[in-house]
Each structure stands twice: as structure tokens, then as C-alpha cells.
Tab-separated table of C-alpha atoms (C1' of nucleotides) in Angstrom:
chain	number	residue	atom	x	y	z
A	1	MET	CA	4.959	-105.964	5.927
A	2	ALA	CA	1.238	-105.707	5.185
A	3	ARG	CA	0.086	-102.434	3.637
A	4	ALA	CA	-2.832	-100.426	4.887
A	5	GLY	CA	-3.604	-98.979	1.456
A	6	LEU	CA	-3.416	-95.352	2.402
A	7	THR	CA	-4.185	-92.575	-0.046
A	8	ALA	CA	-4.686	-88.878	0.462
A	9	ASP	CA	-8.407	-89.319	-0.191
A	10	ARG	CA	-8.848	-92.154	2.279
A	11	LEU	CA	-6.941	-90.152	4.864
A	12	THR	CA	-9.138	-87.131	4.269
A	13	GLN	CA	-12.321	-89.177	4.560
A	14	ALA	CA	-11.140	-90.770	7.784
A	15	ALA	CA	-10.079	-87.376	9.086
A	16	ALA	CA	-13.576	-86.059	8.382
A	17	ASP	CA	-15.184	-88.902	10.323
A	18	LEU	CA	-12.686	-88.389	13.102
A	19	ALA	CA	-13.497	-84.671	13.185
A	20	ASP	CA	-17.192	-85.420	13.675
A	21	GLU	CA	-16.344	-87.810	16.490
A	22	VAL	CA	-13.752	-85.913	18.467
A	23	GLY	CA	-13.900	-82.354	17.141
A	24	PHE	CA	-11.985	-80.655	14.387
A	25	GLU	CA	-9.272	-79.331	16.696
A	26	ASN	CA	-8.466	-82.882	17.767
A	27	VAL	CA	-7.822	-84.133	14.254
A	28	THR	CA	-4.110	-84.879	14.526
A	29	VAL	CA	-1.703	-86.776	12.348
A	30	SER	CA	-1.052	-89.123	15.239
A	31	ALA	CA	-4.712	-89.892	15.826
A	32	LEU	CA	-5.221	-90.582	12.152
A	33	ALA	CA	-2.182	-92.870	12.031
A	34	ARG	CA	-3.519	-94.743	15.059
A	35	HIS	CA	-6.827	-95.198	13.301
A	36	PHE	CA	-5.100	-96.942	10.400
A	37	GLY	CA	-2.704	-98.855	12.636
A	38	VAL	CA	0.374	-97.298	11.090
A	39	LYS	CA	3.131	-94.993	12.290
A	40	ASP	CA	2.774	-91.234	12.123
A	41	ALA	CA	5.605	-90.907	9.659
A	42	SER	CA	3.803	-93.087	7.146
A	43	LEU	CA	1.194	-90.424	6.528
A	44	TYR	CA	3.703	-87.896	5.308
A	45	SER	CA	3.989	-89.566	1.925
A	46	HIS	CA	0.343	-88.715	1.342
A	47	ILE	CA	-0.072	-85.354	3.031
A	48	ARG	CA	2.446	-82.555	3.318
A	49	ASN	CA	1.808	-81.790	6.984
A	50	ALA	CA	-0.934	-81.446	9.559
A	51	HIS	CA	-2.148	-78.163	8.089
A	52	ASP	CA	-2.412	-79.707	4.644
A	53	LEU	CA	-4.556	-82.478	6.117
A	54	ARG	CA	-6.927	-79.959	7.667
A	55	VAL	CA	-7.156	-77.976	4.459
A	56	ARG	CA	-8.085	-81.130	2.542
A	57	LEU	CA	-10.714	-81.808	5.170
A	58	ALA	CA	-12.087	-78.296	4.790
A	59	VAL	CA	-12.273	-78.662	1.026
A	60	LEU	CA	-14.069	-81.982	1.402
A	61	ALA	CA	-16.594	-80.525	3.824
A	62	LEU	CA	-17.257	-77.476	1.658
A	63	ALA	CA	-17.955	-79.729	-1.304
A	64	GLU	CA	-20.272	-81.987	0.692
A	65	LEU	CA	-22.128	-79.011	2.057
A	66	ALA	CA	-22.481	-77.531	-1.415
A	67	ASP	CA	-23.932	-80.827	-2.645
A	68	ARG	CA	-26.472	-80.906	0.138
A	69	VAL	CA	-27.499	-77.316	-0.471
A	70	ALA	CA	-27.702	-77.827	-4.228
A	71	GLU	CA	-30.027	-80.761	-3.743
A	72	ALA	CA	-32.149	-78.802	-1.294
A	73	ILE	CA	-32.747	-75.793	-3.523
A	74	ALA	CA	-33.215	-77.719	-6.742
A	75	GLY	CA	-36.646	-76.961	-8.172
A	76	ARG	CA	-37.475	-74.359	-5.545
A	77	SER	CA	-37.510	-70.606	-5.652
A	78	GLY	CA	-38.285	-67.579	-3.535
A	79	LYS	CA	-38.838	-68.145	0.144
A	80	GLU	CA	-39.122	-71.868	-0.362
A	81	ALA	CA	-35.573	-71.919	-1.737
A	82	LEU	CA	-34.346	-69.644	1.024
A	83	VAL	CA	-35.719	-71.917	3.727
A	84	ALA	CA	-34.464	-75.052	1.994
A	85	PHE	CA	-30.973	-73.573	1.701
A	86	ALA	CA	-30.899	-72.471	5.306
A	87	ASN	CA	-32.212	-75.750	6.650
A	88	ALA	CA	-29.773	-77.794	4.596
A	89	TYR	CA	-26.943	-75.631	5.855
A	90	ARG	CA	-28.004	-75.927	9.461
A	91	ALA	CA	-28.704	-79.647	9.229
A	92	TYR	CA	-25.259	-80.305	7.843
A	93	ALA	CA	-23.689	-78.374	10.695
A	94	ARG	CA	-25.658	-80.392	13.225
A	95	GLU	CA	-25.031	-83.781	11.667
A	96	HIS	CA	-21.364	-83.101	11.000
A	97	PRO	CA	-20.039	-80.746	13.636
A	98	GLY	CA	-16.402	-81.542	12.932
A	99	ARG	CA	-16.775	-81.184	9.195
A	100	TYR	CA	-18.649	-77.940	9.703
A	101	SER	CA	-15.877	-76.552	11.887
A	102	ALA	CA	-13.502	-77.391	9.077
A	103	THR	CA	-15.458	-75.218	6.653
A	104	GLN	CA	-14.677	-72.248	8.882
A	105	MET	CA	-10.939	-72.580	8.424
A	106	ALA	CA	-9.208	-69.637	6.859
A	107	LEU	CA	-8.104	-70.992	3.476
A	108	ASP	CA	-5.286	-69.400	1.577
A	109	PRO	CA	-6.277	-68.187	-1.904
A	110	ASP	CA	-5.022	-71.319	-3.673
A	111	ALA	CA	-6.951	-73.695	-1.489
A	112	ALA	CA	-9.994	-71.464	-1.618
A	113	ALA	CA	-9.932	-71.572	-5.407
A	114	ASP	CA	-9.870	-75.379	-5.291
A	115	SER	CA	-12.753	-75.422	-2.889
A	116	ALA	CA	-16.480	-75.289	-3.407
A	117	ALA	CA	-16.627	-71.799	-1.888
A	118	GLY	CA	-17.521	-70.413	-5.287
A	119	ARG	CA	-20.469	-72.803	-5.584
A	120	HIS	CA	-21.787	-71.585	-2.247
A	121	ALA	CA	-21.793	-67.975	-3.338
A	122	GLU	CA	-23.338	-68.914	-6.647
A	123	MET	CA	-26.135	-70.864	-5.021
A	124	THR	CA	-26.872	-68.020	-2.657
A	125	ARG	CA	-27.133	-65.778	-5.712
A	126	ALA	CA	-29.481	-68.294	-7.285
A	127	ILE	CA	-31.868	-67.846	-4.384
A	128	LEU	CA	-31.913	-64.128	-4.922
A	129	ARG	CA	-33.226	-64.577	-8.432
A	130	GLY	CA	-36.600	-64.972	-6.820
A	131	TYR	CA	-36.260	-61.580	-5.176
A	132	ASP	CA	-35.569	-59.149	-7.983
A	133	LEU	CA	-32.241	-58.052	-6.501
A	134	TRP	CA	-29.340	-56.975	-8.691
A	135	GLU	CA	-25.781	-55.857	-8.256
A	136	PRO	CA	-24.405	-54.404	-6.166
A	137	GLU	CA	-27.252	-55.026	-3.712
A	138	GLN	CA	-27.139	-58.701	-4.627
A	139	THR	CA	-23.682	-59.069	-3.147
A	140	ASP	CA	-24.773	-57.258	-0.014
A	141	ALA	CA	-27.648	-59.672	0.328
A	142	VAL	CA	-25.443	-62.702	-0.306
A	143	ARG	CA	-23.176	-61.562	2.496
A	144	LEU	CA	-26.058	-60.919	4.842
A	145	LEU	CA	-27.587	-64.326	4.229
A	146	HIS	CA	-24.322	-66.171	4.585
A	147	SER	CA	-23.473	-64.237	7.739
A	148	THR	CA	-26.801	-64.961	9.338
A	149	PHE	CA	-26.780	-68.661	8.547
A	150	HIS	CA	-23.241	-69.088	9.705
A	151	GLY	CA	-23.658	-66.902	12.750
A	152	TYR	CA	-26.788	-68.709	13.853
A	153	VAL	CA	-25.491	-72.249	13.609
A	154	SER	CA	-22.163	-71.195	15.030
A	155	LEU	CA	-23.703	-69.581	18.104
A	156	GLU	CA	-26.194	-72.408	18.447
A	157	ARG	CA	-23.351	-74.919	18.548
A	158	ALA	CA	-21.433	-72.824	21.056
A	159	GLY	CA	-24.454	-73.109	23.324
A	160	ALA	CA	-25.058	-69.363	23.291
A	161	PHE	CA	-28.814	-69.809	22.928
A	162	HIS	CA	-29.539	-72.531	25.403
A	163	ARG	CA	-29.419	-70.253	28.391
A	164	HIS	CA	-32.865	-68.950	27.517
A	165	PRO	CA	-36.079	-70.975	27.415
A	166	ARG	CA	-37.396	-69.693	24.087
A	167	GLY	CA	-37.094	-72.512	21.571
A	168	VAL	CA	-34.129	-72.314	19.240
A	169	GLU	CA	-36.277	-73.784	16.504
A	170	ALA	CA	-38.886	-71.062	16.760
A	171	SER	CA	-36.264	-68.325	16.653
A	172	TRP	CA	-34.743	-69.916	13.585
A	173	ILE	CA	-38.062	-69.867	11.751
A	174	ARG	CA	-38.509	-66.245	12.695
A	175	ALA	CA	-35.033	-65.421	11.488
A	176	LEU	CA	-35.862	-66.927	8.113
A	177	ASP	CA	-39.125	-64.994	7.998
A	178	ALA	CA	-37.181	-61.860	8.745
A	179	LEU	CA	-34.646	-62.539	6.021
A	180	ASP	CA	-37.403	-63.244	3.533
A	181	SER	CA	-39.149	-60.006	4.282
A	182	VAL	CA	-35.909	-58.047	4.163
A	183	LEU	CA	-35.131	-59.478	0.758
A	184	ARG	CA	-38.589	-58.699	-0.566
A	185	ALA	CA	-38.301	-55.090	0.543
A	186	TRP	CA	-34.573	-54.478	0.291
A	187	PRO	CA	-33.993	-50.934	1.498
A	188	ALA	CA	-33.000	-48.609	-1.302
B	1	MET	CA	16.393	-66.559	42.259
B	2	ALA	CA	14.659	-63.366	41.077
B	3	ARG	CA	10.869	-63.540	40.901
B	4	ALA	CA	8.878	-62.511	37.900
B	5	GLY	CA	5.774	-61.664	39.919
B	6	LEU	CA	3.347	-63.919	38.126
B	7	THR	CA	-0.325	-64.007	38.944
B	8	ALA	CA	-3.245	-65.587	37.133
B	9	ASP	CA	-4.410	-62.125	36.054
B	10	ARG	CA	-1.065	-61.045	34.666
B	11	LEU	CA	-0.795	-64.342	32.821
B	12	THR	CA	-4.251	-63.877	31.349
B	13	GLN	CA	-3.477	-60.332	30.223
B	14	ALA	CA	-0.237	-61.422	28.603
B	15	ALA	CA	-2.021	-64.353	26.995
B	16	ALA	CA	-4.543	-61.943	25.508
B	17	ASP	CA	-1.821	-59.780	23.997
B	18	LEU	CA	-0.092	-62.874	22.742
B	19	ALA	CA	-3.327	-64.075	21.157
B	20	ASP	CA	-3.670	-60.839	19.224
B	21	GLU	CA	-0.087	-61.153	18.018
B	22	VAL	CA	0.162	-64.784	17.035
B	23	GLY	CA	-3.424	-66.033	16.977
B	24	PHE	CA	-5.540	-67.651	19.654
B	25	GLU	CA	-4.639	-71.192	18.643
B	26	ASN	CA	-0.961	-70.403	19.196
B	27	VAL	CA	-1.414	-69.316	22.788
B	28	THR	CA	0.534	-72.029	24.561
B	29	VAL	CA	1.804	-72.410	28.075
B	30	SER	CA	5.337	-72.593	26.711
B	31	ALA	CA	5.064	-69.387	24.723
B	32	LEU	CA	3.661	-67.600	27.722
B	33	ALA	CA	6.443	-68.890	29.966
B	34	ARG	CA	9.014	-67.717	27.413
B	35	HIS	CA	7.429	-64.284	27.452
B	36	PHE	CA	8.008	-64.007	31.183
B	37	GLY	CA	11.452	-65.582	31.041
B	38	VAL	CA	10.320	-68.424	33.224
B	39	LYS	CA	10.058	-72.202	32.934
B	40	ASP	CA	6.808	-73.796	31.744
B	41	ALA	CA	6.272	-75.599	35.004
B	42	SER	CA	6.205	-72.317	36.898
B	43	LEU	CA	2.894	-71.334	35.347
B	44	TYR	CA	1.083	-74.323	36.752
B	45	SER	CA	0.889	-72.787	40.205
B	46	HIS	CA	-1.274	-70.020	38.713
B	47	ILE	CA	-3.330	-71.834	36.096
B	48	ARG	CA	-4.652	-75.364	36.189
B	49	ASN	CA	-3.682	-76.262	32.649
B	50	ALA	CA	-3.622	-74.910	29.098
B	51	HIS	CA	-7.389	-75.147	28.749
B	52	ASP	CA	-7.894	-73.185	31.933
B	53	LEU	CA	-5.632	-70.461	30.549
B	54	ARG	CA	-7.710	-70.208	27.382
B	55	VAL	CA	-10.951	-70.091	29.318
B	56	ARG	CA	-9.613	-67.222	31.419
B	57	LEU	CA	-8.630	-65.463	28.228
B	58	ALA	CA	-12.116	-65.957	26.812
B	59	VAL	CA	-13.712	-64.559	29.938
B	60	LEU	CA	-11.399	-61.540	29.802
B	61	ALA	CA	-12.213	-60.883	26.171
B	62	LEU	CA	-15.962	-61.208	26.715
B	63	ALA	CA	-15.766	-58.664	29.524
B	64	GLU	CA	-13.695	-56.234	27.467
B	65	LEU	CA	-16.061	-56.551	24.553
B	66	ALA	CA	-19.043	-55.963	26.800
B	67	ASP	CA	-17.376	-52.806	28.138
B	68	ARG	CA	-16.769	-51.497	24.655
B	69	VAL	CA	-20.318	-52.180	23.583
B	70	ALA	CA	-21.750	-50.654	26.751
B	71	GLU	CA	-19.825	-47.464	26.145
B	72	ALA	CA	-20.889	-47.390	22.511
B	73	ILE	CA	-24.614	-47.684	23.145
B	74	ALA	CA	-24.728	-45.396	26.182
B	75	GLY	CA	-27.053	-42.499	25.505
B	76	ARG	CA	-28.202	-43.826	22.149
B	77	SER	CA	-31.361	-45.537	21.075
B	78	GLY	CA	-33.069	-46.980	18.049
B	79	LYS	CA	-31.036	-47.353	14.919
B	80	GLU	CA	-28.285	-45.206	16.340
B	81	ALA	CA	-27.824	-47.684	19.162
B	82	LEU	CA	-28.008	-50.621	16.770
B	83	VAL	CA	-25.263	-49.203	14.582
B	84	ALA	CA	-23.115	-48.231	17.548
B	85	PHE	CA	-23.410	-51.730	18.993
B	86	ALA	CA	-22.591	-53.393	15.720
B	87	ASN	CA	-19.640	-51.149	14.974
B	88	ALA	CA	-18.198	-51.568	18.447
B	89	TYR	CA	-18.509	-55.308	18.107
B	90	ARG	CA	-16.873	-55.369	14.702
B	91	ALA	CA	-14.140	-52.923	15.687
B	92	TYR	CA	-13.187	-55.042	18.666
B	93	ALA	CA	-12.929	-58.104	16.465
B	94	ARG	CA	-10.668	-56.242	14.047
B	95	GLU	CA	-8.442	-54.640	16.650
B	96	HIS	CA	-8.177	-57.773	18.750
B	97	PRO	CA	-8.408	-60.792	16.479
B	98	GLY	CA	-6.928	-63.175	19.029
B	99	ARG	CA	-9.161	-61.964	21.832
B	100	TYR	CA	-12.171	-62.167	19.534
B	101	SER	CA	-11.332	-65.751	18.616
B	102	ALA	CA	-11.244	-66.475	22.314
B	103	THR	CA	-14.810	-65.240	22.736
B	104	GLN	CA	-15.902	-67.978	20.342
B	105	MET	CA	-14.663	-70.758	22.594
B	106	ALA	CA	-17.293	-73.144	23.790
B	107	LEU	CA	-17.442	-72.443	27.525
B	108	ASP	CA	-18.767	-74.985	29.938
B	109	PRO	CA	-21.772	-73.771	31.961
B	110	ASP	CA	-19.689	-72.751	34.993
B	111	ALA	CA	-17.296	-70.623	33.011
B	112	ALA	CA	-20.135	-69.174	30.990
B	113	ALA	CA	-21.871	-68.081	34.167
B	114	ASP	CA	-18.698	-66.300	35.287
B	115	SER	CA	-18.408	-64.582	31.936
B	116	ALA	CA	-19.960	-61.434	30.586
B	117	ALA	CA	-22.141	-63.440	28.197
B	118	GLY	CA	-25.186	-62.337	30.167
B	119	ARG	CA	-24.286	-58.679	29.773
B	120	HIS	CA	-24.103	-59.145	26.013
B	121	ALA	CA	-27.589	-60.532	25.809
B	122	GLU	CA	-28.869	-57.824	28.123
B	123	MET	CA	-27.356	-55.053	26.038
B	124	THR	CA	-28.798	-56.494	22.878
B	125	ARG	CA	-32.173	-56.438	24.606
B	126	ALA	CA	-31.563	-52.824	25.548
B	127	ILE	CA	-31.283	-51.918	21.883
B	128	LEU	CA	-34.617	-53.486	21.173
B	129	ARG	CA	-36.328	-51.145	23.596
B	130	GLY	CA	-36.261	-48.623	20.775
B	131	TYR	CA	-38.174	-51.007	18.543
B	132	ASP	CA	-41.294	-51.901	20.446
B	133	LEU	CA	-40.504	-55.610	20.479
B	134	TRP	CA	-41.556	-57.850	23.329
B	135	GLU	CA	-41.192	-61.437	24.338
B	136	PRO	CA	-41.005	-63.929	22.818
B	137	GLU	CA	-40.169	-61.977	19.648
B	138	GLN	CA	-37.535	-60.052	21.562
B	139	THR	CA	-35.487	-63.197	22.090
B	140	ASP	CA	-35.835	-64.098	18.431
B	141	ALA	CA	-34.528	-60.669	17.514
B	142	VAL	CA	-31.655	-60.871	20.003
B	143	ARG	CA	-30.594	-64.125	18.425
B	144	LEU	CA	-30.888	-62.751	14.914
B	145	LEU	CA	-28.817	-59.676	15.730
B	146	HIS	CA	-26.144	-61.598	17.536
B	147	SER	CA	-25.982	-64.175	14.742
B	148	THR	CA	-25.626	-61.557	12.059
B	149	PHE	CA	-22.940	-59.568	13.851
B	150	HIS	CA	-20.962	-62.646	14.704
B	151	GLY	CA	-21.467	-64.247	11.323
B	152	TYR	CA	-20.400	-61.147	9.476
B	153	VAL	CA	-17.177	-60.462	11.332
B	154	SER	CA	-16.365	-64.129	11.441
B	155	LEU	CA	-16.707	-64.556	7.681
B	156	GLU	CA	-14.974	-61.261	7.054
B	157	ARG	CA	-11.985	-62.441	9.065
B	158	ALA	CA	-11.940	-65.770	7.273
B	159	GLY	CA	-11.559	-63.838	4.043
B	160	ALA	CA	-14.850	-65.108	2.675
B	161	PHE	CA	-15.803	-61.685	1.331
B	162	HIS	CA	-12.590	-60.542	-0.255
B	163	ARG	CA	-13.060	-62.621	-3.357
B	164	HIS	CA	-15.603	-60.135	-4.655
B	165	PRO	CA	-14.924	-56.492	-5.525
B	166	ARG	CA	-17.949	-55.020	-3.755
B	167	GLY	CA	-16.685	-53.185	-0.674
B	168	VAL	CA	-17.066	-55.006	2.601
B	169	GLU	CA	-17.813	-51.708	4.293
B	170	ALA	CA	-20.730	-50.912	2.006
B	171	SER	CA	-22.245	-54.358	2.533
B	172	TRP	CA	-21.908	-53.918	6.276
B	173	ILE	CA	-23.837	-50.659	6.188
B	174	ARG	CA	-26.532	-52.271	4.117
B	175	ALA	CA	-26.718	-55.188	6.502
B	176	LEU	CA	-27.332	-52.785	9.367
B	177	ASP	CA	-29.966	-50.965	7.324
B	178	ALA	CA	-31.622	-54.291	6.681
B	179	LEU	CA	-31.573	-55.252	10.348
B	180	ASP	CA	-33.012	-51.890	11.314
B	181	SER	CA	-35.859	-52.220	8.876
B	182	VAL	CA	-36.567	-55.774	9.918
B	183	LEU	CA	-36.758	-54.722	13.545
B	184	ARG	CA	-39.079	-51.846	12.756
B	185	ALA	CA	-41.431	-54.118	10.866
B	186	TRP	CA	-40.936	-57.410	12.670
B	187	PRO	CA	-43.129	-59.944	10.879
B	188	ALA	CA	-46.066	-61.036	12.977
C	1	DA	C1'	10.751	-114.966	-15.033
C	2	DT	C1'	13.883	-111.690	-13.570
C	3	DC	C1'	15.370	-107.342	-12.746
C	4	DA	C1'	14.631	-102.250	-11.999
C	5	DT	C1'	11.758	-98.817	-10.389
C	6	DT	C1'	8.388	-96.946	-7.756
C	7	DT	C1'	5.593	-96.939	-3.870
C	8	DG	C1'	4.235	-97.764	0.966
C	9	DC	C1'	5.445	-98.178	5.278
C	10	DC	C1'	9.176	-98.628	8.537
C	11	DT	C1'	12.823	-97.045	12.380
C	12	DA	C1'	15.301	-93.436	14.429
C	13	DG	C1'	15.486	-89.208	16.197
C	14	DG	C1'	15.045	-84.028	16.932
C	15	DA	C1'	12.125	-80.188	18.289
C	16	DC	C1'	8.350	-78.521	20.791
C	17	DC	C1'	4.313	-78.662	24.028
C	18	DT	C1'	1.880	-80.368	28.340
C	19	DC	C1'	1.923	-81.537	32.916
C	20	DT	C1'	3.445	-83.910	37.542
C	21	DA	C1'	6.489	-84.567	41.478
C	22	DG	C1'	9.437	-82.915	44.387
C	23	DG	C1'	12.948	-79.355	45.799
C	24	DT	C1'	14.837	-74.777	47.109
C	25	DA	C1'	14.982	-69.925	47.872
C	26	DA	C1'	12.459	-65.416	48.897
C	27	DG	C1'	9.423	-62.895	51.599
C	28	DC	C1'	6.143	-62.584	55.485
C	29	DC	C1'	4.739	-63.522	60.268
C	30	DT	C1'	5.489	-64.215	64.928
D	1	DA	C1'	15.647	-66.323	64.457
D	2	DG	C1'	12.412	-69.828	63.210
D	3	DG	C1'	8.562	-71.371	60.658
D	4	DC	C1'	5.229	-70.896	56.819
D	5	DT	C1'	3.696	-69.760	52.512
D	6	DT	C1'	4.635	-68.551	47.991
D	7	DA	C1'	7.194	-68.413	43.683
D	8	DC	C1'	10.026	-70.500	40.943
D	9	DC	C1'	13.167	-74.322	39.990
D	10	DT	C1'	14.951	-79.200	38.023
D	11	DA	C1'	13.880	-83.544	36.317
D	12	DG	C1'	11.358	-86.326	33.639
D	13	DA	C1'	7.375	-88.771	31.304
D	14	DG	C1'	4.347	-88.641	27.475
D	15	DG	C1'	2.301	-86.596	23.385
D	16	DT	C1'	2.436	-84.265	18.647
D	17	DC	C1'	4.891	-82.851	14.420
D	18	DC	C1'	8.070	-83.736	11.057
D	19	DT	C1'	12.606	-85.184	8.494
D	20	DA	C1'	15.988	-88.485	6.889
D	21	DG	C1'	17.041	-92.621	5.413
D	22	DG	C1'	15.967	-97.759	4.749
D	23	DC	C1'	13.691	-102.024	3.349
D	24	DA	C1'	10.048	-104.652	1.297
D	25	DA	C1'	6.037	-105.124	-1.653
D	26	DA	C1'	3.916	-104.036	-5.900
D	27	DT	C1'	4.416	-102.705	-10.665
D	28	DG	C1'	6.372	-102.502	-15.045
D	29	DA	C1'	10.102	-103.600	-18.523
D	30	DT	C1'	12.686	-106.937	-20.848
DNA sequence: ATCATTTGCCTAGGACCTCTAGGTAAGCCT
DNA sequence: AGGCTTACCTAGAGGTCCTAGGCAAATGAT
């Protein structure tokens, strides 16, 4: 009886790759078991259930995304940091569609605390240091930025923009310009 | 053998209500059949398969949302129209979480053409008539607005904002202020 | 080195969902 | 009344999720 050497981490990694291949909604316990050449039931010693697997995947993706963003904004400030953040975010979503979908899962408070969600908010705040924005407006701005980034890549992936000839790239640059100018002159 | 009087439309309506109750991802053919007191197999004379059912639901929700938005912006212009649009959009998402989730489905080109997606874009354009914005900037602005609305309600629903004390309502108002000011002074 | 424990994967099986094939009864048309 | 279409049925195959209980491999204790 040869062992496949399963661990929760290896399962989560494989699930992430699987998500990018076949879509987050198609990440099933069965598919993952097939990938390792074992029976479904064997996975349940490592993960509690299918939902637990998806939560682990979400936590993994959030951490990866936070790493990418952190690297992108390191040593930059102001608009440069804003653009670097946004592009890192969007690039991750494009390169890892399944992982990105996972980051949109509703996490219960416990899982959210374990996740890198806090790092995301903190890094967004870091960008705002270049814009002379303080509480409570800072939180408003954090929410606006996050909403815009997420909304844009989410709609882009859903194909909402491709029905019009205007380049998606050009609109993205303009959106970042707009955000920069709104941050510089935040309405009182 | 009493008949339940099923039609594709009645199924879609019931599916929409079901989605709001138990979540879009839990809208199954079985659950719907149970609701009508009928066997699963009976639904397959009205819908092609489970995916088809969800697409119909998405199309229904997009149309409803477009109606709500159209009513909201009728007779308004400028910032008033912007705020009315945004609030109608957000209110629909809150009142009908399952239906709203459905609108986020990736629709294949055929289904998208049948949907009210075009009306949404057109209404967003209508708002911009109050802002002296023309192509190609108009498309950029449409995309920015849509992204921000969708991103905001989507993150709000995922609970991404509730980890911070600042009121979600206040941030929303500020986001709309910011969008208004960015539209008035669209960066050249 | 042997035995005990833990760990990893197994089989078996129940519950639920999806969907097809083919059948029968209800309602409409002539 | 007979025929046709429509609405719903039974039966059944195949997939996913998950639990219970078992055996064998790895690990650690003596």
C-alpha cells in the first residue's frame, strides 16, 4: 500500500493549481483525490470537508496576493505606489484566475483573522501616506481603492468590458489617473 | 396525476426567490423540484440543465436591476442621477443577494446579448450626459463607475468592510462624492 | 529487534444532485 | 371518440460529499 504523502498544505497547493486550471467552483474533493491517485475518503484525514478546503485555498491566495503587492509597492510612494499596487493586484487576478476567485470567498471571522486580509488593508493604508489623508477619510479611501480594483478586475474577467472596442488597458490607466487625482484632492 | 403548471418562466421566478433565500450557489434543480412538489426529472422539459436554469436566473436579475436603476435615474441628472443610480444598484444587491450573485455569472456571448447588460451600460452613459464627457473618455468613465459600484457592494457583502468601525454608509457617501468630483474634473 | 502507537490510506455505504430514456395520463383539436 | 401534444412520472446511471470502521506502513519505545 504505497502512500501518496498527502498533507493539508500539499492538498491546498494542488487545489490552488487546480482552481487556476478548471475554475474555483470546480475544485472538488473528488477532483483533488483523482489528481493524487487516491480515494476521496483519504482526503478527510487532512481537511475537514470541502468548505474547509476552499477556505484554505482562499487563505493561501490572499497571502500570495499580499506578497506580490508588498513587493510591488516596496520603495515606492504616491502615485507610483498606487499604480504598482493596482497593477500587481490585477496581474495576479489574470495569472491566477482560480486563486483570485478564491480570495472573494466570504470568510467567517476566524478564517478571516488567519488570513492576510489585514495585510491588504494595511498596505492600502501605506499607499495613502503619500496623500496626506487621515482618519476617518483614510478608511473611506481604502474602501474606495479596494472596491475599484476588485470591481475592475472582476468585471474584466466576467467579460463585461469586451463588448466595446475601447481598450481595456487604456481605461485602466485612466481609472488609476482618476483615483490618483481623487486622492490628491479628497473632497472635504 | 395533478399538474403543477410548470413553465420555464415560473421556474426562473421561483429559482430567483430561492436564490435570495438560500444563496445563488444553492439553487439546484432538486431544490426547485421540491419547491413545486414534483420530481427532478420533470423540470428537464422546461430547462435544458442546471446551468441553463442559472443563466435564466441571471438574465432575470439583470433585467430587474435595470428596471430599478431606470426608475431611479428618471428625471434626474448630474450628481443626483449618479447617486440615485448607485443607491438603486446597492439597494438591489442588499434586498436580493441571491439575484445579485446571479448577475455576476459569466454569461456566454449569446446569453449576454439576450440580457439587459446593454441597458446597464446605456444608463451609465446617460448619467454622464450631465458631466460633459465624450468618447473615448466616456467609456473609461462608464467602466470606472460600474467597477466601483460593483466592487463596493461585492466587498461589502463579503464582509470585507465590517472589520473596521468606520461606518460603511459614510464611506459609501464619500465614494459617491469622490466619483462625482472625478467626473466633473476628468483628468485630460 | 520487537512491540505498541500513530498515521495514511483503504473499503463500504448512505445521502444528495444531475440528467437520460422511456412511459402514462391530462387536456386540446378535429 | 380518436389522435396529438404536453406535463409529469418511474427507473436508473453516474457524480460529489462525507462517515464509520479496518488494515498496513511508518515511527517511537523498550
